[in-house]
CSV table of N, CA and C in Angstrom, one decimal:
chain,number,residue,atom,x,y,z
A,1,MET,N,-14.1,-9.9,18.3
A,1,MET,CA,-13.4,-8.7,18.9
A,1,MET,C,-14.5,-7.9,19.2
A,2,GLU,N,-15.6,-7.8,18.8
A,2,GLU,CA,-16.4,-6.7,18.8
A,2,GLU,C,-17.2,-7.1,20.2
A,3,LYS,N,-17.1,-8.3,20.9
A,3,LYS,CA,-17.7,-8.5,22.3
A,3,LYS,C,-16.7,-8.0,23.3
A,4,ILE,N,-15.5,-7.8,23.0
A,4,ILE,CA,-14.4,-7.2,23.9
A,4,ILE,C,-14.7,-5.7,23.9
A,5,ARG,N,-15.1,-4.8,25.2
A,5,ARG,CA,-15.0,-3.4,25.1
A,5,ARG,C,-14.1,-3.0,26.0
A,6,LEU,N,-13.0,-2.2,25.4
A,6,LEU,CA,-12.2,-1.5,26.4
A,6,LEU,C,-12.9,-1.0,27.6
A,7,SER,N,-13.8,-0.2,27.5
A,7,SER,CA,-14.5,0.6,28.7
A,7,SER,C,-15.0,-0.6,29.6
A,8,ALA,N,-15.4,-1.9,29.4
A,8,ALA,CA,-15.8,-2.9,30.0
A,8,ALA,C,-14.7,-3.5,31.0
A,9,LEU,N,-13.4,-3.2,30.7
A,9,LEU,CA,-12.3,-4.0,31.1
A,9,LEU,C,-12.0,-3.4,33.1
A,10,PRO,N,-11.6,-4.4,33.5
A,10,PRO,CA,-11.3,-4.0,35.1
A,10,PRO,C,-10.2,-2.8,35.0
A,11,ILE,N,-10.6,-2.0,36.1
A,11,ILE,CA,-9.7,-0.8,36.3
A,11,ILE,C,-8.1,-1.2,36.0
A,12,SER,N,-7.8,-2.4,36.5
A,12,SER,CA,-6.2,-2.3,36.4
A,12,SER,C,-6.0,-2.4,34.9
A,13,VAL,N,-6.6,-3.1,34.4
A,13,VAL,CA,-6.3,-3.3,32.6
A,13,VAL,C,-6.3,-1.9,32.0
A,14,LYS,N,-7.4,-1.1,32.5
A,14,LYS,CA,-7.6,0.2,31.7
A,14,LYS,C,-6.4,1.2,32.1
A,15,ILE,N,-5.9,1.2,33.4
A,15,ILE,CA,-4.8,2.0,34.1
A,15,ILE,C,-3.5,1.3,32.9
A,16,LEU,N,-3.4,0.0,32.5
A,16,LEU,CA,-2.3,-0.3,32.0
A,16,LEU,C,-2.2,0.1,30.5
A,17,ILE,N,-3.4,0.1,30.2
A,17,ILE,CA,-3.6,0.6,28.9
A,17,ILE,C,-3.3,2.0,28.5
A,18,THR,N,-3.7,2.7,29.5
A,18,THR,CA,-3.5,4.1,29.4
A,18,THR,C,-2.2,4.4,29.8
A,19,CYS,N,-1.5,3.8,30.7
A,19,CYS,CA,0.1,4.1,30.8
A,19,CYS,C,0.8,3.8,29.4
A,20,PHE,N,0.4,2.8,28.8
A,20,PHE,CA,1.2,2.2,27.8
A,20,PHE,C,1.0,3.2,26.8
A,21,VAL,N,-0.2,3.7,26.4
A,21,VAL,CA,-0.3,4.4,25.6
A,21,VAL,C,0.4,5.8,25.5
A,22,MET,N,0.4,6.2,26.9
A,22,MET,CA,0.9,7.7,27.3
A,22,MET,C,2.5,7.4,27.0
A,23,ALA,N,3.0,6.4,27.4
A,23,ALA,CA,4.7,5.9,27.4
A,23,ALA,C,5.1,6.2,25.7
A,24,ILE,N,4.0,5.4,24.9
A,24,ILE,CA,4.1,5.6,23.5
A,24,ILE,C,4.2,7.0,23.1
A,25,GLY,N,3.3,7.9,23.6
A,25,GLY,CA,3.3,9.4,23.3
A,25,GLY,C,4.5,10.1,23.8
A,26,VAL,N,5.1,9.7,24.8
A,26,VAL,CA,6.3,10.2,25.4
A,26,VAL,C,7.3,9.8,24.7
A,27,GLY,N,7.5,8.7,24.3
A,27,GLY,CA,8.6,8.2,23.6
A,27,GLY,C,8.7,8.8,22.2
A,28,TYR,N,7.2,9.1,21.6
A,28,TYR,CA,7.1,9.8,20.0
A,28,TYR,C,7.4,10.9,20.3
A,29,SER,N,7.2,11.8,21.4
A,29,SER,CA,7.6,13.2,21.4
A,29,SER,C,9.0,13.4,21.6
A,30,ILE,N,9.8,12.6,22.3
A,30,ILE,CA,11.2,12.6,22.5
A,30,ILE,C,11.9,12.2,21.1
A,31,SER,N,11.3,11.4,20.4
A,31,SER,CA,11.7,11.1,19.2
A,31,SER,C,11.8,12.4,18.2
A,32,ILE,N,10.8,13.2,18.3
A,32,ILE,CA,10.6,14.5,17.4
A,32,ILE,C,11.5,15.4,18.0
A,33,LEU,N,11.7,15.3,19.2
A,33,LEU,CA,12.8,16.5,19.8
A,33,LEU,C,14.2,16.0,19.3
A,34,GLN,N,14.5,14.7,19.2
A,34,GLN,CA,15.6,14.3,18.9
A,34,GLN,C,16.1,14.8,17.4
A,35,VAL,N,14.9,14.4,16.5
A,35,VAL,CA,15.2,15.0,15.0
A,35,VAL,C,15.2,16.4,15.0
A,36,ARG,N,14.4,17.3,15.7
A,36,ARG,CA,14.5,18.7,15.9
A,36,ARG,C,16.0,19.0,16.1
A,37,ALA,N,16.4,18.6,17.4
A,37,ALA,CA,17.8,18.8,17.8
A,37,ALA,C,18.8,18.6,16.7
A,38,ARG,N,18.7,17.5,16.1
A,38,ARG,CA,19.8,17.2,14.9
A,38,ARG,C,19.7,18.0,13.5
A,39,THR,N,18.4,18.2,13.2
A,39,THR,CA,18.2,18.7,11.8
A,39,THR,C,17.4,20.1,11.9
A,40,HIS,N,16.9,20.5,13.1
A,40,HIS,CA,16.2,21.7,13.2
A,40,HIS,C,14.9,21.9,12.5
A,41,LEU,N,14.4,20.4,11.8
A,41,LEU,CA,13.2,20.1,11.1
A,41,LEU,C,13.6,21.0,9.7
A,42,ASP,N,14.9,21.1,9.4
A,42,ASP,CA,15.1,21.9,8.2
A,42,ASP,C,15.4,21.2,7.1
A,43,ARG,N,14.8,20.8,5.8
A,43,ARG,CA,15.2,20.0,4.8
A,43,ARG,C,16.7,19.9,4.5
A,44,GLY,N,17.1,21.1,4.3
A,44,GLY,CA,18.4,21.0,4.0
A,44,GLY,C,19.4,20.4,4.9
A,45,GLU,N,19.2,20.7,6.2
A,45,GLU,CA,20.0,20.1,7.3
A,45,GLU,C,19.7,18.6,7.3
A,46,THR,N,18.5,18.1,7.0
A,46,THR,CA,18.3,16.6,7.0
A,46,THR,C,18.7,16.0,6.0
A,47,VAL,N,19.0,16.6,4.8
A,47,VAL,CA,19.4,15.9,3.7
A,47,VAL,C,21.1,16.0,3.9
A,48,ARG,N,21.6,17.0,4.7
A,48,ARG,CA,23.0,17.0,4.9
A,48,ARG,C,23.3,15.8,5.9
A,49,HIS,N,22.6,15.8,6.6
A,49,HIS,CA,22.8,14.8,7.9
A,49,HIS,C,23.0,13.3,7.2
A,50,PHE,N,22.3,13.0,6.1
A,50,PHE,CA,22.3,11.7,5.5
A,50,PHE,C,23.3,11.6,4.4
A,51,ARG,N,23.2,12.6,3.8
A,51,ARG,CA,24.3,12.6,2.4
A,51,ARG,C,25.8,13.0,2.5
A,52,GLY,N,25.6,13.9,3.5
A,52,GLY,CA,26.8,14.7,4.0
A,52,GLY,C,26.8,16.1,2.9
A,53,SER,N,28.2,16.8,3.1
A,53,SER,CA,27.9,18.2,2.2
A,53,SER,C,29.1,18.3,1.1
A,54,GLU,N,28.5,18.5,-0.2
A,54,GLU,CA,29.6,18.7,-1.1
A,54,GLU,C,30.6,19.7,-0.9
A,55,GLN,N,29.9,20.9,-0.2
A,55,GLN,CA,30.5,22.0,-0.3
A,55,GLN,C,31.6,21.8,1.1
A,56,ASN,N,31.4,21.1,2.1
A,56,ASN,CA,32.4,21.0,3.0
A,56,ASN,C,32.4,19.4,3.5
A,57,PRO,N,32.8,18.6,2.6
A,57,PRO,CA,32.9,17.2,2.9
A,57,PRO,C,33.8,16.7,3.9
A,58,GLU,N,34.6,17.4,4.2
A,58,GLU,CA,35.7,17.1,5.7
A,58,GLU,C,34.9,17.5,6.9
A,59,VAL,N,33.6,18.2,6.7
A,59,VAL,CA,32.7,18.4,7.9
A,59,VAL,C,31.8,17.8,8.1
A,60,TYR,N,31.1,17.6,7.1
A,60,TYR,CA,30.0,16.7,7.0
A,60,TYR,C,30.0,15.7,6.1
A,61,LEU,N,30.1,14.6,6.8
A,61,LEU,CA,30.5,13.4,6.0
A,61,LEU,C,28.9,12.6,5.9
A,62,PRO,N,28.6,12.1,4.9
A,62,PRO,CA,27.5,11.1,4.7
A,62,PRO,C,27.3,9.9,5.8
A,63,GLN,N,26.3,9.5,6.1
A,63,GLN,CA,26.1,8.8,7.1
A,63,GLN,C,26.9,7.4,6.7
A,64,SER,N,27.4,6.7,7.6
A,64,SER,CA,28.3,5.3,7.2
A,64,SER,C,27.1,4.3,7.1
A,65,THR,N,27.4,3.2,6.3
A,65,THR,CA,26.4,2.3,6.0
A,65,THR,C,26.2,1.4,7.4
A,66,GLY,N,27.5,1.4,8.0
A,66,GLY,CA,27.4,0.9,9.6
A,66,GLY,C,26.4,1.4,10.6
A,67,THR,N,26.5,2.8,10.4
A,67,THR,CA,25.6,3.8,11.4
A,67,THR,C,23.9,3.7,10.6
A,68,MET,N,24.0,3.5,9.5
A,68,MET,CA,22.6,3.3,8.9
A,68,MET,C,22.1,2.1,9.2
A,69,VAL,N,22.8,0.8,9.2
A,69,VAL,CA,22.3,-0.3,9.6
A,69,VAL,C,22.0,-0.5,11.0
A,70,ALA,N,22.8,0.3,12.0
A,70,ALA,CA,22.6,0.1,13.1
A,70,ALA,C,21.2,0.7,13.5
A,71,ILE,N,21.0,1.9,13.0
A,71,ILE,CA,19.6,2.8,13.1
A,71,ILE,C,18.4,1.9,12.6
A,72,ALA,N,18.6,1.4,11.1
A,72,ALA,CA,17.6,1.0,10.8
A,72,ALA,C,17.4,-0.6,11.6
A,73,HIS,N,18.2,-1.2,12.2
A,73,HIS,CA,18.3,-2.3,13.0
A,73,HIS,C,17.2,-2.2,14.2
A,74,VAL,N,17.5,-1.0,14.7
A,74,VAL,CA,16.8,-0.9,16.0
A,74,VAL,C,15.4,-0.4,15.5
A,75,HIS,N,15.1,0.4,14.8
A,75,HIS,CA,13.6,0.7,14.0
A,75,HIS,C,13.1,-0.3,13.4
A,76,SER,N,13.6,-1.1,12.8
A,76,SER,CA,12.7,-2.0,12.2
A,76,SER,C,12.3,-3.1,13.0
A,77,PHE,N,12.7,-3.2,14.1
A,77,PHE,CA,12.5,-4.2,15.3
A,77,PHE,C,11.6,-3.3,16.4
A,78,SER,N,11.6,-2.2,16.6
A,78,SER,CA,10.9,-1.4,17.6
A,78,SER,C,9.8,-0.9,17.2
A,79,GLN,N,9.8,-0.4,15.6
A,79,GLN,CA,8.6,0.3,15.4
A,79,GLN,C,7.3,-0.6,15.2
A,80,PRO,N,7.8,-1.8,14.4
A,80,PRO,CA,6.5,-2.6,14.5
A,80,PRO,C,5.8,-3.2,15.6
A,81,VAL,N,6.8,-3.1,16.5
A,81,VAL,CA,6.1,-3.8,18.0
A,81,VAL,C,5.3,-2.5,18.7
A,82,VAL,N,5.7,-1.3,18.6
A,82,VAL,CA,4.8,-0.3,19.0
A,82,VAL,C,3.7,-0.1,18.2
A,83,VAL,N,3.8,0.0,17.0
A,83,VAL,CA,2.6,0.1,16.1
A,83,VAL,C,1.7,-0.9,16.2
A,84,GLY,N,2.3,-2.2,16.1
A,84,GLY,CA,1.4,-3.6,16.3
A,84,GLY,C,0.6,-3.4,17.6
A,85,LEU,N,1.3,-3.1,18.7
A,85,LEU,CA,0.6,-3.4,20.1
A,85,LEU,C,-0.2,-2.3,20.2
A,86,LEU,N,-0.4,-0.9,19.5
A,86,LEU,CA,-1.0,0.3,19.4
A,86,LEU,C,-2.3,-0.3,18.6
A,87,ALA,N,-2.0,-0.9,17.5
A,87,ALA,CA,-2.9,-1.3,16.6
A,87,ALA,C,-3.8,-2.3,17.1
A,88,PHE,N,-3.4,-3.2,17.7
A,88,PHE,CA,-4.1,-4.2,18.4
A,88,PHE,C,-4.9,-3.8,19.5
A,89,LEU,N,-4.5,-3.0,20.6
A,89,LEU,CA,-5.5,-2.1,21.2
A,89,LEU,C,-6.8,-1.4,20.3
A,90,PHE,N,-6.1,-0.9,19.0
A,90,PHE,CA,-7.0,-0.1,18.5
A,90,PHE,C,-8.3,-0.8,17.7
A,91,LEU,N,-8.0,-2.2,17.7
A,91,LEU,CA,-8.8,-2.9,17.0
A,91,LEU,C,-10.1,-3.4,17.9
A,92,PHE,N,-10.0,-3.0,19.5
A,92,PHE,CA,-11.0,-3.3,20.2
A,92,PHE,C,-11.9,-1.8,20.4
A,93,THR,N,-12.0,-0.9,19.7
A,93,THR,CA,-12.6,0.3,19.6
A,93,THR,C,-13.8,-0.2,18.8
A,94,PRO,N,-14.9,0.5,18.5
A,94,PRO,CA,-16.3,0.5,18.0
A,94,PRO,C,-16.2,1.0,16.5
A,95,LEU,N,-15.4,1.4,16.4
A,95,LEU,CA,-15.1,2.4,14.9
A,95,LEU,C,-15.3,1.1,13.8
A,96,SER,N,-15.6,1.5,12.8
A,96,SER,CA,-15.7,0.6,11.6
A,96,SER,C,-14.5,-0.2,11.2
A,97,GLU,N,-14.6,-1.3,10.4
A,97,GLU,CA,-13.6,-2.1,10.2
A,97,GLU,C,-12.7,-1.3,9.1
A,98,GLY,N,-13.6,-0.8,8.2
A,98,GLY,CA,-12.6,0.2,7.2
A,98,GLY,C,-11.8,1.0,7.8
A,99,TYR,N,-12.4,1.9,8.7
A,99,TYR,CA,-11.7,2.9,9.4
A,99,TYR,C,-10.2,2.5,9.9
A,100,LYS,N,-10.7,1.3,10.8
A,100,LYS,CA,-9.6,0.6,11.6
A,100,LYS,C,-8.5,0.3,10.6
A,101,THR,N,-8.8,-0.4,9.8
A,101,THR,CA,-8.1,-0.8,8.6
A,101,THR,C,-7.2,0.0,7.9
A,102,SER,N,-7.8,1.1,7.8
A,102,SER,CA,-7.2,2.1,6.9
A,102,SER,C,-6.0,2.7,7.7
A,103,TRP,N,-6.4,3.0,8.9
A,103,TRP,CA,-5.4,3.8,10.0
A,103,TRP,C,-4.4,2.7,10.6
A,104,ILE,N,-4.7,1.6,10.5
A,104,ILE,CA,-3.5,0.6,10.9
A,104,ILE,C,-2.6,0.3,9.4
A,105,LEU,N,-3.0,0.3,8.3
A,105,LEU,CA,-2.1,0.4,7.1
A,105,LEU,C,-1.2,1.5,7.0
A,106,ILE,N,-1.9,2.6,7.4
A,106,ILE,CA,-1.2,4.1,7.2
A,106,ILE,C,-0.1,3.9,8.3
A,107,SER,N,-0.3,3.6,9.3
A,107,SER,CA,0.8,3.5,10.7
A,107,SER,C,2.0,2.6,9.9
A,108,PHE,N,1.6,1.2,9.6
A,108,PHE,CA,2.7,0.3,9.3
A,108,PHE,C,3.5,0.9,8.0
A,109,ALA,N,2.7,1.4,6.9
A,109,ALA,CA,3.4,1.8,5.7
A,109,ALA,C,4.1,3.1,6.2
A,110,GLY,N,3.7,4.1,7.2
A,110,GLY,CA,4.6,5.2,7.5
A,110,GLY,C,5.7,4.6,8.2
A,111,SER,N,5.5,3.7,9.0
A,111,SER,CA,6.9,3.2,9.7
A,111,SER,C,7.8,2.5,8.8
A,112,LEU,N,7.3,1.9,7.8
A,112,LEU,CA,8.3,1.4,6.9
A,112,LEU,C,8.9,2.1,5.9
A,113,THR,N,8.2,3.2,5.4
A,113,THR,CA,8.8,4.2,4.6
A,113,THR,C,9.7,5.1,5.6
A,114,ASN,N,9.4,5.2,6.9
A,114,ASN,CA,10.2,6.0,7.9
A,114,ASN,C,11.8,5.2,8.0
A,115,ILE,N,11.6,4.0,8.0
A,115,ILE,CA,12.8,3.1,8.1
A,115,ILE,C,13.8,3.2,6.7
A,116,LEU,N,12.9,3.1,5.4
A,116,LEU,CA,13.7,3.2,4.5
A,116,LEU,C,13.9,4.7,3.8
A,117,SER,N,13.3,5.6,4.0
A,117,SER,CA,13.8,7.0,3.7
A,117,SER,C,15.2,7.5,4.0
A,118,PRO,N,15.8,7.3,5.1
A,118,PRO,CA,17.1,7.7,5.0
A,118,PRO,C,18.2,7.0,3.9
A,119,TRP,N,17.8,5.7,3.7
A,119,TRP,CA,18.5,5.2,2.6
A,119,TRP,C,18.5,5.9,1.4
A,120,PHE,N,16.8,6.1,1.2
A,120,PHE,CA,16.7,6.9,-0.1
A,120,PHE,C,17.2,8.0,-0.2
A,121,ILE,N,17.3,8.8,1.0
A,121,ILE,CA,17.9,10.2,0.7
A,121,ILE,C,19.7,10.1,0.4
A,122,ARG,N,20.2,9.4,1.3
A,122,ARG,CA,21.5,9.2,1.0
A,122,ARG,C,22.0,8.4,-0.3
A,123,ASP,N,21.2,7.4,-0.8
A,123,ASP,CA,22.0,6.8,-1.9
A,123,ASP,C,21.0,7.0,-3.2
A,124,ILE,N,19.9,7.5,-3.2
A,124,ILE,CA,19.1,7.7,-4.6
A,124,ILE,C,19.0,9.1,-4.8
A,125,SER,N,18.2,10.3,-4.1
A,125,SER,CA,17.9,11.6,-4.2
A,125,SER,C,17.7,12.1,-2.8
A,126,PRO,N,18.3,13.5,-2.6
A,126,PRO,CA,17.9,14.2,-1.5
A,126,PRO,C,16.3,14.8,-1.6
A,127,HIS,N,15.7,14.4,-2.7
A,127,HIS,CA,14.2,14.7,-2.8
A,127,HIS,C,13.5,13.6,-1.9
A,128,ALA,N,14.4,12.7,-1.6
A,128,ALA,CA,13.3,11.5,-0.7
A,128,ALA,C,13.2,12.1,0.8
A,129,VAL,N,13.8,13.2,1.0
A,129,VAL,CA,13.5,13.9,2.4
A,129,VAL,C,12.2,14.1,2.7
A,130,TYR,N,11.4,14.2,1.3
A,130,TYR,CA,9.8,14.5,1.5
A,130,TYR,C,9.4,13.1,2.1
A,131,LEU,N,9.7,12.3,1.2
A,131,LEU,CA,9.1,10.7,1.8
A,131,LEU,C,9.3,10.3,3.3
A,132,LEU,N,10.7,11.3,3.8
A,132,LEU,CA,10.7,11.0,5.4
A,132,LEU,C,9.7,12.0,6.3
A,133,TYR,N,9.7,13.1,5.7
A,133,TYR,CA,8.7,14.0,6.2
A,133,TYR,C,7.4,13.6,6.4
A,134,LEU,N,6.6,12.8,5.0
A,134,LEU,CA,5.6,12.2,4.8
A,134,LEU,C,5.2,11.3,5.6
A,135,SER,N,6.2,10.0,5.7
A,135,SER,CA,6.0,8.9,6.6
A,135,SER,C,6.1,9.3,8.1
A,136,GLY,N,6.9,10.5,8.4
A,136,GLY,CA,7.0,10.7,10.2
A,136,GLY,C,5.5,11.4,10.3
A,137,GLY,N,4.9,12.3,9.2
A,137,GLY,CA,3.7,12.8,9.6
A,137,GLY,C,2.6,11.7,9.5
A,138,ALA,N,2.5,10.6,8.4
A,138,ALA,CA,1.7,9.8,8.6
A,138,ALA,C,1.6,8.7,10.1
A,139,MET,N,2.8,8.4,10.4
A,139,MET,CA,3.0,8.0,11.6
A,139,MET,C,2.5,8.9,13.0
A,140,LEU,N,2.5,9.8,12.8
A,140,LEU,CA,2.2,10.9,13.9
A,140,LEU,C,0.8,11.1,13.9
A,141,VAL,N,0.1,11.3,12.8
A,141,VAL,CA,-1.6,11.5,12.6
A,141,VAL,C,-2.0,9.9,13.0
A,142,SER,N,-1.4,8.7,12.5
A,142,SER,CA,-2.3,7.5,12.8
A,142,SER,C,-2.0,7.4,14.3
A,143,PHE,N,-0.5,7.3,14.8
A,143,PHE,CA,-0.6,7.3,16.5
A,143,PHE,C,-1.5,8.3,17.4
A,144,LEU,N,-1.9,9.2,16.7
A,144,LEU,CA,-2.8,10.3,17.6
A,144,LEU,C,-4.3,9.7,17.2
A,145,VAL,N,-4.5,9.3,16.1
A,145,VAL,CA,-5.9,8.9,15.9
A,145,VAL,C,-6.1,7.4,16.5
A,146,MET,N,-5.2,6.6,16.6
A,146,MET,CA,-5.3,5.4,17.4
A,146,MET,C,-5.3,5.2,18.9
A,147,ALA,N,-4.4,6.3,19.3
A,147,ALA,CA,-4.2,6.8,20.7
A,147,ALA,C,-5.4,7.1,21.3
A,148,LEU,N,-5.9,8.2,20.7
A,148,LEU,CA,-7.1,9.1,21.3
A,148,LEU,C,-8.4,8.1,21.1
A,149,SER,N,-8.7,7.5,20.4
A,149,SER,CA,-9.5,6.4,19.9
A,149,SER,C,-9.4,5.6,21.1
A,150,ILE,N,-8.4,4.8,21.4
A,150,ILE,CA,-8.3,4.0,22.6
A,150,ILE,C,-8.4,4.6,23.9
A,151,ILE,N,-7.8,5.5,24.3
A,151,ILE,CA,-8.3,6.5,25.5
A,151,ILE,C,-9.8,6.7,25.6
A,152,HIS,N,-10.3,7.3,24.4
A,152,HIS,CA,-11.5,7.5,24.8
A,152,HIS,C,-12.5,6.5,24.9
A,153,GLU,N,-12.1,5.3,24.2
A,153,GLU,CA,-13.1,3.7,24.5
A,153,GLU,C,-12.6,3.3,25.9
A,154,THR,N,-11.5,3.4,26.3
A,154,THR,CA,-11.3,2.9,27.4
A,154,THR,C,-11.8,3.4,28.7
A,155,TRP,N,-12.0,4.8,28.6
A,155,TRP,CA,-12.6,5.6,29.7
A,155,TRP,C,-14.1,5.8,29.5
A,156,LYS,N,-14.6,5.7,28.6
A,156,LYS,CA,-16.2,6.2,28.5
A,156,LYS,C,-16.7,5.3,29.3
A,157,LYS,N,-18.2,5.9,29.7
A,157,LYS,CA,-19.0,5.1,30.7
A,157,LYS,C,-19.8,3.9,29.7
A,158,ALA,N,-19.5,2.9,30.4
A,158,ALA,CA,-19.9,1.5,29.9
A,158,ALA,C,-21.4,1.7,29.6
């Protein structure tokens, strides 16, 4: 892996890598906007979204198992693909193995926790909302670290 340098790749591959990383950034940004529109990034709104409301049960119903399964199904396939492809490119940066391994583990742990957190919120405790926030933050930071490292390495002077 150390013999392959992103900066030494042909321009067409560099453009592909850059477009891919940018598309992931756009997709992740849109997902943050979706969460913001749905819950206003408010703890109480987030809990109500998954658990419903005891004060207004006819207005705010808990998420159905079918809805939760549908969302988890899509995310459990798409997130590992995105994380895996980004991590694969990240492997070709000259950073230390420990650094790369740590960020890859953080991104996959964040993804898995992010997929499971809504179930924890709905079925176990409203305090699991903090796991959702922590996992989203872990994914965001790990994506930024990997994406910026990839872009930097791709376009630096060889």
